[in-house]
XYZ file of C-alpha atoms in Angstrom:
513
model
C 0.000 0.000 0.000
C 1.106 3.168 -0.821
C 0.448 6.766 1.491
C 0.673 10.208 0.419
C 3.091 10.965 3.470
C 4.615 8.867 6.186
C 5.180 11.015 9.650
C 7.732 9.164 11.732
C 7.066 9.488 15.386
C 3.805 9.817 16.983
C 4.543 12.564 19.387
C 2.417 15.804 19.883
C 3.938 17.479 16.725
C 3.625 13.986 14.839
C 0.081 13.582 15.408
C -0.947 17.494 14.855
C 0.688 17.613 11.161
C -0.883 13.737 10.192
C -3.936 15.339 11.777
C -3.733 18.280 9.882
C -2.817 16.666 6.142
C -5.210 13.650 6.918
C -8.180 16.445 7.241
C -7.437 17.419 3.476
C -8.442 13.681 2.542
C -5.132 12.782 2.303
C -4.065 9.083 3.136
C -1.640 9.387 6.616
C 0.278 6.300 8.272
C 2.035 7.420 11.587
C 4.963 5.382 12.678
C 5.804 5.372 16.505
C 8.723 2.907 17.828
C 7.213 2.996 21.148
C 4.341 1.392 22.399
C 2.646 4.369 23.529
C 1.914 7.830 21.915
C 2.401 10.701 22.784
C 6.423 11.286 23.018
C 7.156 13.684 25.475
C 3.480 14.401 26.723
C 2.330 10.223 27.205
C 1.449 9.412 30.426
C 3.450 6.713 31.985
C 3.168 4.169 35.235
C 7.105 4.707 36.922
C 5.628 3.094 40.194
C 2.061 0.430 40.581
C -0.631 2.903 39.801
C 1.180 5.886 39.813
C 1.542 7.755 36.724
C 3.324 11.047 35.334
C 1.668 13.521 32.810
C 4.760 13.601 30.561
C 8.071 14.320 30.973
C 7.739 17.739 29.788
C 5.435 19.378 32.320
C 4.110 22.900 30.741
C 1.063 22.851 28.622
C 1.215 26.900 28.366
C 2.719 27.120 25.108
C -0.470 24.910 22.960
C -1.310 27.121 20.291
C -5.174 27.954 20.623
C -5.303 27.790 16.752
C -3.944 24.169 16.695
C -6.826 23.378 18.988
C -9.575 25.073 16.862
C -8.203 24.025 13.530
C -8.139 20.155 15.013
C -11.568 20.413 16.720
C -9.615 19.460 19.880
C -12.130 20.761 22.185
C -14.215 18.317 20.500
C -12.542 15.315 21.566
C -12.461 16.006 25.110
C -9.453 18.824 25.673
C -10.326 21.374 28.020
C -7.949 24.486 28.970
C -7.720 25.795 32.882
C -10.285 28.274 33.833
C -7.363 29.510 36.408
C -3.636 29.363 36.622
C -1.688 28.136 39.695
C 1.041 30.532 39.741
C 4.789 29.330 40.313
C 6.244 29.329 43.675
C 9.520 30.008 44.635
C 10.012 28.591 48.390
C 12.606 30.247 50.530
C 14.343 27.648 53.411
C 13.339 30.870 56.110
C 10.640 32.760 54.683
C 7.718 32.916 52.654
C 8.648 32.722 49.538
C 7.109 34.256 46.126
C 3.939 32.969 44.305
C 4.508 34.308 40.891
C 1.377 35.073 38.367
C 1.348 37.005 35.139
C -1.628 39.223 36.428
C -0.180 41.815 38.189
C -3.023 42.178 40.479
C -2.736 38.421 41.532
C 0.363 38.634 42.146
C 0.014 42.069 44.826
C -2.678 40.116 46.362
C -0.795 36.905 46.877
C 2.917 38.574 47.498
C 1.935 41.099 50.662
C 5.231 40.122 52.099
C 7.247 42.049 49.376
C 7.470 45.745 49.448
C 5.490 47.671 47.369
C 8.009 48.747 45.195
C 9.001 45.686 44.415
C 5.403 44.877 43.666
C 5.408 48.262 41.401
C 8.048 47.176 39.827
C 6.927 44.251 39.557
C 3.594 45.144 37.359
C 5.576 47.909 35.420
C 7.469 44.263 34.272
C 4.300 42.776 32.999
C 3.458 45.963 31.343
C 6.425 46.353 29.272
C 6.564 42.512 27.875
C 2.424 43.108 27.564
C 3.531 45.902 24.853
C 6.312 43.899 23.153
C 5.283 40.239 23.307
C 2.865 40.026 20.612
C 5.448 41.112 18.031
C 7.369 37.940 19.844
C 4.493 36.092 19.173
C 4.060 37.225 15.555
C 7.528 36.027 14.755
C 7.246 32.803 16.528
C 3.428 32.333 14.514
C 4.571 32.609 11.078
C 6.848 30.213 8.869
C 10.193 31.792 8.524
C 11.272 32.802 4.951
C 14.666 30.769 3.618
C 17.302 33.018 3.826
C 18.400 32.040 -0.019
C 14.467 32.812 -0.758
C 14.889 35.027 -3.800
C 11.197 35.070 -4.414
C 8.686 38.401 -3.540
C 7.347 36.416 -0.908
C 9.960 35.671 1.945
C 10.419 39.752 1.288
C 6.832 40.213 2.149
C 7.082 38.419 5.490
C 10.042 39.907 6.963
C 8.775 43.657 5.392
C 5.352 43.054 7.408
C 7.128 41.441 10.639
C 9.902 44.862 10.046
C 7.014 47.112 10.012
C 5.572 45.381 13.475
C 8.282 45.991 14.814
C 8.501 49.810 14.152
C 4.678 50.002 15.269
C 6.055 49.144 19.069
C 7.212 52.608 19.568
C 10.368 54.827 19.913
C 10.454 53.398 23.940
C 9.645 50.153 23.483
C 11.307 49.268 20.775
C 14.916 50.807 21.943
C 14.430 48.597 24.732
C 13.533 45.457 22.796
C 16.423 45.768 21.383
C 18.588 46.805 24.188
C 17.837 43.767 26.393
C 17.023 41.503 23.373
C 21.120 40.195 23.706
C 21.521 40.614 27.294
C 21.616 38.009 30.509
C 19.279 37.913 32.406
C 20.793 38.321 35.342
C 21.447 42.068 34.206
C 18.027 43.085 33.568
C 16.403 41.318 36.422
C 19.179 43.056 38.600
C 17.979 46.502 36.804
C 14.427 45.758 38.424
C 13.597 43.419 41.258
C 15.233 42.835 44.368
C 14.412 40.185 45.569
C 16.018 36.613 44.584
C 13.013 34.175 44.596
C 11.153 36.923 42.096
C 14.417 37.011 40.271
C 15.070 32.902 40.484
C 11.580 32.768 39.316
C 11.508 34.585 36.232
C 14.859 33.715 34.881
C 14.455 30.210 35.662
C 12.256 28.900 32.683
C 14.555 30.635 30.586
C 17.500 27.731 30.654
C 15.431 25.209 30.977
C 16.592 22.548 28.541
C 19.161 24.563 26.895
C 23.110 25.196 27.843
C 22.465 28.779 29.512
C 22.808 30.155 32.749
C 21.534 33.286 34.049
C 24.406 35.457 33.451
C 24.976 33.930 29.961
C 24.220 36.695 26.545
C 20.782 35.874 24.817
C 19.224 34.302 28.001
C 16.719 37.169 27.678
C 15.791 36.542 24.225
C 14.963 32.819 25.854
C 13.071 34.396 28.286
C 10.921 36.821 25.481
C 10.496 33.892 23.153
C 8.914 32.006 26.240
C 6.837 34.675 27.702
C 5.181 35.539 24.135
C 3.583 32.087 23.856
C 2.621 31.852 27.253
C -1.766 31.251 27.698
C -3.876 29.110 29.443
C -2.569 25.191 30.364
C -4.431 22.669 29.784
C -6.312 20.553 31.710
C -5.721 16.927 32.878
C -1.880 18.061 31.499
C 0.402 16.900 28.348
C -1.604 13.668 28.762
C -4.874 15.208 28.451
C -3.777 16.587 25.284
C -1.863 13.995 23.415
C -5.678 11.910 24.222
C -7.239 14.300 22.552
C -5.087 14.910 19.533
C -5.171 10.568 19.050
C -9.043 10.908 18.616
C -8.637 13.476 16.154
C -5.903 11.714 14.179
C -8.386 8.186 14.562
C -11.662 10.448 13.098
C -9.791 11.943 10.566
C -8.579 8.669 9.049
C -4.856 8.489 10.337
C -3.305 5.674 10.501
C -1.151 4.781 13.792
C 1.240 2.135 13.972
C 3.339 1.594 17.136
C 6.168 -0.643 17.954
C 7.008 0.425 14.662
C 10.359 1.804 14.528
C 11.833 3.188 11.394
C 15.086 2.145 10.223
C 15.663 4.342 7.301
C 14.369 6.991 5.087
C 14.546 5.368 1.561
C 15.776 7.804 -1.329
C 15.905 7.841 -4.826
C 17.530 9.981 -7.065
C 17.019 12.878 -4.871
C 13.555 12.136 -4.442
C 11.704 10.308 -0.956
C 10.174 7.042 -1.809
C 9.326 6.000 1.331
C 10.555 4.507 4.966
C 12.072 0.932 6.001
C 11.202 -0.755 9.242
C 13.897 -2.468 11.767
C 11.513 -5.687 10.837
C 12.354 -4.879 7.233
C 8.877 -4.410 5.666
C 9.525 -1.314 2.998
C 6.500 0.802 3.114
C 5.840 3.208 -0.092
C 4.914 7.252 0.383
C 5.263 10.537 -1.425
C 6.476 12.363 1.211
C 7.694 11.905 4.816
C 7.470 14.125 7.552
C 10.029 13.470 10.403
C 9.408 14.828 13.782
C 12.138 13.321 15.022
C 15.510 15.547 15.870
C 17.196 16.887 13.044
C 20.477 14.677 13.879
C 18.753 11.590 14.197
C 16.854 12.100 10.816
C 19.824 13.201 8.536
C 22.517 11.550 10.360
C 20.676 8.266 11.219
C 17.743 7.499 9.185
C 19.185 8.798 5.954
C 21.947 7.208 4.283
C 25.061 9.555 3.900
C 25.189 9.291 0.261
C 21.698 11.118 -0.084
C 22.580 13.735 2.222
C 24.291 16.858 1.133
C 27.676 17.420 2.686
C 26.841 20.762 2.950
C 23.874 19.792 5.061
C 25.539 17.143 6.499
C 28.362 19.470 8.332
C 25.249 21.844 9.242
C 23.056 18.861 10.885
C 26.504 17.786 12.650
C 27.540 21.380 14.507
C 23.931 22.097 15.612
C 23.792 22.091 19.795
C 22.017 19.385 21.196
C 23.729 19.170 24.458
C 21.059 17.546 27.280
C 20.931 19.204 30.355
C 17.891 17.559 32.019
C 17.228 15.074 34.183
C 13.729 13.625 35.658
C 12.379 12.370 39.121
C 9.218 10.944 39.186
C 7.850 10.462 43.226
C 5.072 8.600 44.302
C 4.324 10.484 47.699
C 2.487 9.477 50.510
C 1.135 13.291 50.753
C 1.348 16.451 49.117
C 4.589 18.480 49.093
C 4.447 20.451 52.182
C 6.645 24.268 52.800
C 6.742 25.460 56.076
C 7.153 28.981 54.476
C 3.594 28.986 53.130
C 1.903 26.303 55.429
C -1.702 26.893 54.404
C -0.857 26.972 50.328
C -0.694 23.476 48.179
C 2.094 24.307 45.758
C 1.342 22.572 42.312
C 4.419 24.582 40.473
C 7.380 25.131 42.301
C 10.923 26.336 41.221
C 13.806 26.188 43.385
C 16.887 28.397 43.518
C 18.576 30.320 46.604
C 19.258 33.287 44.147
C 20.466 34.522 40.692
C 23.965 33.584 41.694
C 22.530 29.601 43.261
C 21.516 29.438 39.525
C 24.355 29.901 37.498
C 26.461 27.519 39.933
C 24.411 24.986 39.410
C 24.783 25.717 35.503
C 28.366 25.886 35.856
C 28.578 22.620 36.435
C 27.769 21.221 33.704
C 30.352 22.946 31.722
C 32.888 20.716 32.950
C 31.102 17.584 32.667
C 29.501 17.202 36.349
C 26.124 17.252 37.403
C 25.173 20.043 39.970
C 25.727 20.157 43.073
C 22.567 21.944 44.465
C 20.649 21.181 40.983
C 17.791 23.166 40.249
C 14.386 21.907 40.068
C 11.386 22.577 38.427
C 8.419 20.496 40.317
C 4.552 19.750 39.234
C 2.424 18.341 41.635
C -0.262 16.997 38.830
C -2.500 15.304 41.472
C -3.581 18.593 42.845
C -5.654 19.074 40.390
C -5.980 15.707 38.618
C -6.847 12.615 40.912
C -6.720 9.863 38.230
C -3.218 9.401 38.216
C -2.539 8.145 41.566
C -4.735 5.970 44.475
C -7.412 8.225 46.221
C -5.499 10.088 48.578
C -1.546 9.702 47.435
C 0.176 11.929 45.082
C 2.645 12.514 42.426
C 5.902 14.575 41.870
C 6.794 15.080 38.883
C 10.596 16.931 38.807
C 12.950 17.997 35.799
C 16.332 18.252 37.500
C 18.117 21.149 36.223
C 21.468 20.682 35.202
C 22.502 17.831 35.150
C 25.028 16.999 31.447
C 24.664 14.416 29.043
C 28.227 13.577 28.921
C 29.140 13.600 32.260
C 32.797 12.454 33.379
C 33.058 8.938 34.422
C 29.473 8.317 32.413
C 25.986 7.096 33.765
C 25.680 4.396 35.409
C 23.692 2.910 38.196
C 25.896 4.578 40.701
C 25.726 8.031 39.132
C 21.965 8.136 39.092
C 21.628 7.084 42.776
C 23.700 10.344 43.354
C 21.783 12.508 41.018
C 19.090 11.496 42.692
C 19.851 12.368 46.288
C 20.872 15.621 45.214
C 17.694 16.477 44.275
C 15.964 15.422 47.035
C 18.485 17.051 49.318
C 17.227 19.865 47.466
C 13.516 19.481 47.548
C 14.433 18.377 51.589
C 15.422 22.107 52.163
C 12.389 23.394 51.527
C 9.680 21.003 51.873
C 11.412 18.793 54.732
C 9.502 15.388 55.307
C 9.248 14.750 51.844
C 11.742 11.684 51.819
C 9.557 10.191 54.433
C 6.886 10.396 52.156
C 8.106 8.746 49.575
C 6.699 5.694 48.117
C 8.418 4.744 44.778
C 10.533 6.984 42.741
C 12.210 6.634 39.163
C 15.317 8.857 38.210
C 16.336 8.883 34.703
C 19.445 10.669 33.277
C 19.680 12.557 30.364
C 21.169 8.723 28.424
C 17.980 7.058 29.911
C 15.856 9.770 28.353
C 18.119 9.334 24.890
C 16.936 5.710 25.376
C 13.850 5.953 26.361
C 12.372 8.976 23.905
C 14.454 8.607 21.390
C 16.158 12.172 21.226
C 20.120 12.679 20.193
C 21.791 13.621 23.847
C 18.621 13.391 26.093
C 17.661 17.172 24.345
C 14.396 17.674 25.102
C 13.974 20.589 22.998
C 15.679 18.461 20.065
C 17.770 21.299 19.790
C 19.006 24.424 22.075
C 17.568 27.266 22.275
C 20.300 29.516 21.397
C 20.603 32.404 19.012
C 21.797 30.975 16.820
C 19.603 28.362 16.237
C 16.249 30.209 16.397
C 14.140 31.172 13.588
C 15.444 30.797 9.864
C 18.815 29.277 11.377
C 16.278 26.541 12.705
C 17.830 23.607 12.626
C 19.885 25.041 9.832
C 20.278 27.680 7.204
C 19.466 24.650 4.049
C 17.061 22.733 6.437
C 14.712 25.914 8.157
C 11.169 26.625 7.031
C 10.279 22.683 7.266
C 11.631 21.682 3.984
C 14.717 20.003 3.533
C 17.141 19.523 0.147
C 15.852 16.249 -0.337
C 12.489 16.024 -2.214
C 9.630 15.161 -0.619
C 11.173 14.975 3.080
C 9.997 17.640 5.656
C 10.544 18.183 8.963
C 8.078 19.013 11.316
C 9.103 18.443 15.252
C 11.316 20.399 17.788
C 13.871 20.778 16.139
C 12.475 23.186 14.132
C 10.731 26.448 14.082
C 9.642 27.542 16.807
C 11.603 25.249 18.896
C 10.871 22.678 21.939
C 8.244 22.516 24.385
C 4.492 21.322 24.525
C 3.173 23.596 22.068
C 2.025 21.835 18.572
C 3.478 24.674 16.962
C 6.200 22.733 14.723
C 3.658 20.203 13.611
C 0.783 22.729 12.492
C 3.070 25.053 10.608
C 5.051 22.212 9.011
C 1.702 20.521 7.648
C 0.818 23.992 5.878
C 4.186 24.079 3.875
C 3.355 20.479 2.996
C 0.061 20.999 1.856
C 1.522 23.867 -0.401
C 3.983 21.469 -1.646
């Protein structure tokens, strides 16, 4: 049987562009080497009837669009009437409960001054002026930079001319802060470290940056402008709802399924081989897999460009996450807020705790005071765990891919005690709680997931490898030199996270191809 395109990998971008191209009647086969879907938002057991939402944990980023176009809301996805805010615990006070409304924020923050809490809502102001050019660039498919047609032009005229509409103010400070750390600008404003921990903290997630590294604000901006309402039941919630839509609209899902190679001819896609070695026939493939472990694995060298090759090679994919699942006994509990259940929570002593912890992983070593960023799921969503208990779900912040000496069984023991001598300082009493816990290092998330160094963005976040450098300057806009082949995950524009972004834009430049 023959298929007008074969996606490979049945992840959240996966499903949304099969979705998408199966909706224009065309015939879809999705190939998953797993035997669940979902990627890095499927819901799995790590202890007897205890079960994460994903390993990624943010469902901020889902474009609204994605879930209209899909008829998500159809099939059962709901978004949160209500945010929980972020807290940042401090091991002797109160700590700060961060929310994007300003008012919410003075309301739940009395303990700060109020210039801090000024400050604080001039903040949200400012990116409230200049995020929705952000979130124009991020929205769009970026032109090829050797586009010599009228309409790549067009785009970055238009997006030129948004930018100009910000104002003389606004848009001198775009670009003033645009390049810097973050540590500098949050210095310029705030005072206080948990505020400050807690805003530059998303920022590195998942890439090689520290808060005092150039371009960590442009991580921050490109964050913030995609930002909305989470949605319910979690990553979980949503990769159920986009497998009903791909099922109604006539995709076809195959799992334990894994794809050994993208077959070629001439130039031209002609379809995939399995590690069983049936050959199945397409006229297109889209891979959301990374961009190294499409060109570098699943094609053969000799239908690769070298060109492309040496670009696919250099890009930065270094993982600097880690996960701990808990099964807990109770909720976490912070003597600094007693009366408050903390679903989010960050922790960090201060700007400075942060970029030691980064540090680290520059020369090979995981942290010693790791950072963590910690979702307590069962707060809000009971049918993951028995009536009563709870889950944890932590991304251990940074801990390196290559780390001296390697992973092994020893080396994840003492990842995991770090982290729980972290999460000990401020919620003490958790370890007592515990009931069952899985650690996995970035290699056992390479394994497990199937990305190139345990990147969960399939790709850092960096400068320069944002936009039309995305993965790479012959590889960007979702096409690639070889015909018919497309890429449409992570690793491309607008980069990693939960947000279906990749998938829906690639699936328009296919249908136009």
């Amino acid at each position: 049987m023959r298929y007008d395109v074969i996606v490979i990998g049945a992840g959240h971008n996966g499903l949304t562009t099969a979705t998408a191209l199966a909706q224009t009647g065309r015939k879809v086969l999705v190939l998953e080497k797993r035997a669940i879907a979902g990627g890095l938002a499927a819901s799995e057991e790590f202890h007897p009837n205890f079960r994460t939402q994903g390993l990624l944990q943010e469902t901020v980023g889902v474009r609204a669009s994605v879930v209209e176009s899909l008829g998500l809301k159809r099939r059962g996805l709901k978004f949160r009437d209500a945010e929980p805010g972020v807290f940042i615990p401090e091991s002797n006070g109160p700590g700060v409960l961060i929310h994007r409304d300003a008012d919410r924020f003075d309301r739940e923050n009395p303990n700060l001054p109020e210039e801090e809490r000024k400050a604080y809502r001039e903040f949200r102001a400012f990116l409230g002026r200049v995020l929705p050019f952000v979130r124009r660039v991020l929205e769009q498919t970026p032109p090829p930079i050797t586009d010599k047609g009228t309409e790549g032009l067009w785009t970055l005229l238009r997006t030129g001319m948004a930018l100009r509409a910000l104002g003389r103010d606004d848009l001198h400070e775009l670009l003033r802060v645009g390049p810097m750390c973050a540590a500098d600008w949050l210095n310029e404003r705030f005072k206080s470290d948990a505020l400050k921990v807690g805003l530059a903290a998303p920022a590195l997630h998942g890439s090689m940056l520290g808060p005092w590294s150039a371009g960590s604000v442009a991580s921050f901006l490109l964050r913030e402008a995609v930002v909305d309402k989470s949605v319910a039941g979690g990553p979980a919630a949503l990769s159920r709802a986009l497998l009903a839509a791909a099922s109604e609209s006539g995709v076809e899902l195959r799992m334990n399924a894994p794809v050994r190679a993208i077959r070629v001819s001439t130039g031209t896609v002609t379809g995939v081989s399995l590690e069983n070695g049936e050959n199945i026939d397409a006229g297109g493939v889209a891979s959301s897999c990374d961009p190294k472990r499409t060109f570098l694995s699943l094609l053969d060298a000799a239908d690769v460009p070298d060109s492309v090759a040496e670009q696919i090679r250099i890009i930065k994919m270094r993982g600097t996450t880690a996960a701990l699942r808990l099964a807990l006994e109770k909720p976490l509990e912070f003597p600094g807020r007693p009366d408050y259940q903390a679903e989010e929570i960050l922790t960090g002593k201060n700007i400075d705790g942060l970029e030691k912890a980064y540090d680290a992983v520059k020369y090979g070593e995981m942290s010693e005071i790791p950072h963590l960023a910690i979702k307590v799921p069962t707060l809000s969503e009971r049918d993951i765990a028995p009536e009563g208990k709870h889950v944890a779900e932590i991304l251990i912040h940074f801990a390196p891919y290559k780390l001296k000496g390697g992973w092994n069984d020893a080396a994840r023991d003492e990842l995991g005690r770090r982290a729980l001598s972290v999460l000990e300082t401020y919620a003490p009493g958790t370890e007592a709680s515990i009931l069952g816990k899985e650690v996995l290092t970035p290699t056992d998330l390479e394994d497990r997931y199937g990305i190139t160094e345990g990147h969960v963005f399939h790709g850092e976040h960096s400068l320069d490898q944002l936009h039309t450098l995305r993965p790479s300057v012959d590889t960007s806009g979702y096409f690639t030199p070889i015909k018919g082949l497309f890429l449409c995950g992570a690793g491309s524009h607008p980069g990693g996270g939960i947000t279906c972004a990749p998938g829906a834009l690639a699936a328009e430049v296919i249908k136009r191809a």
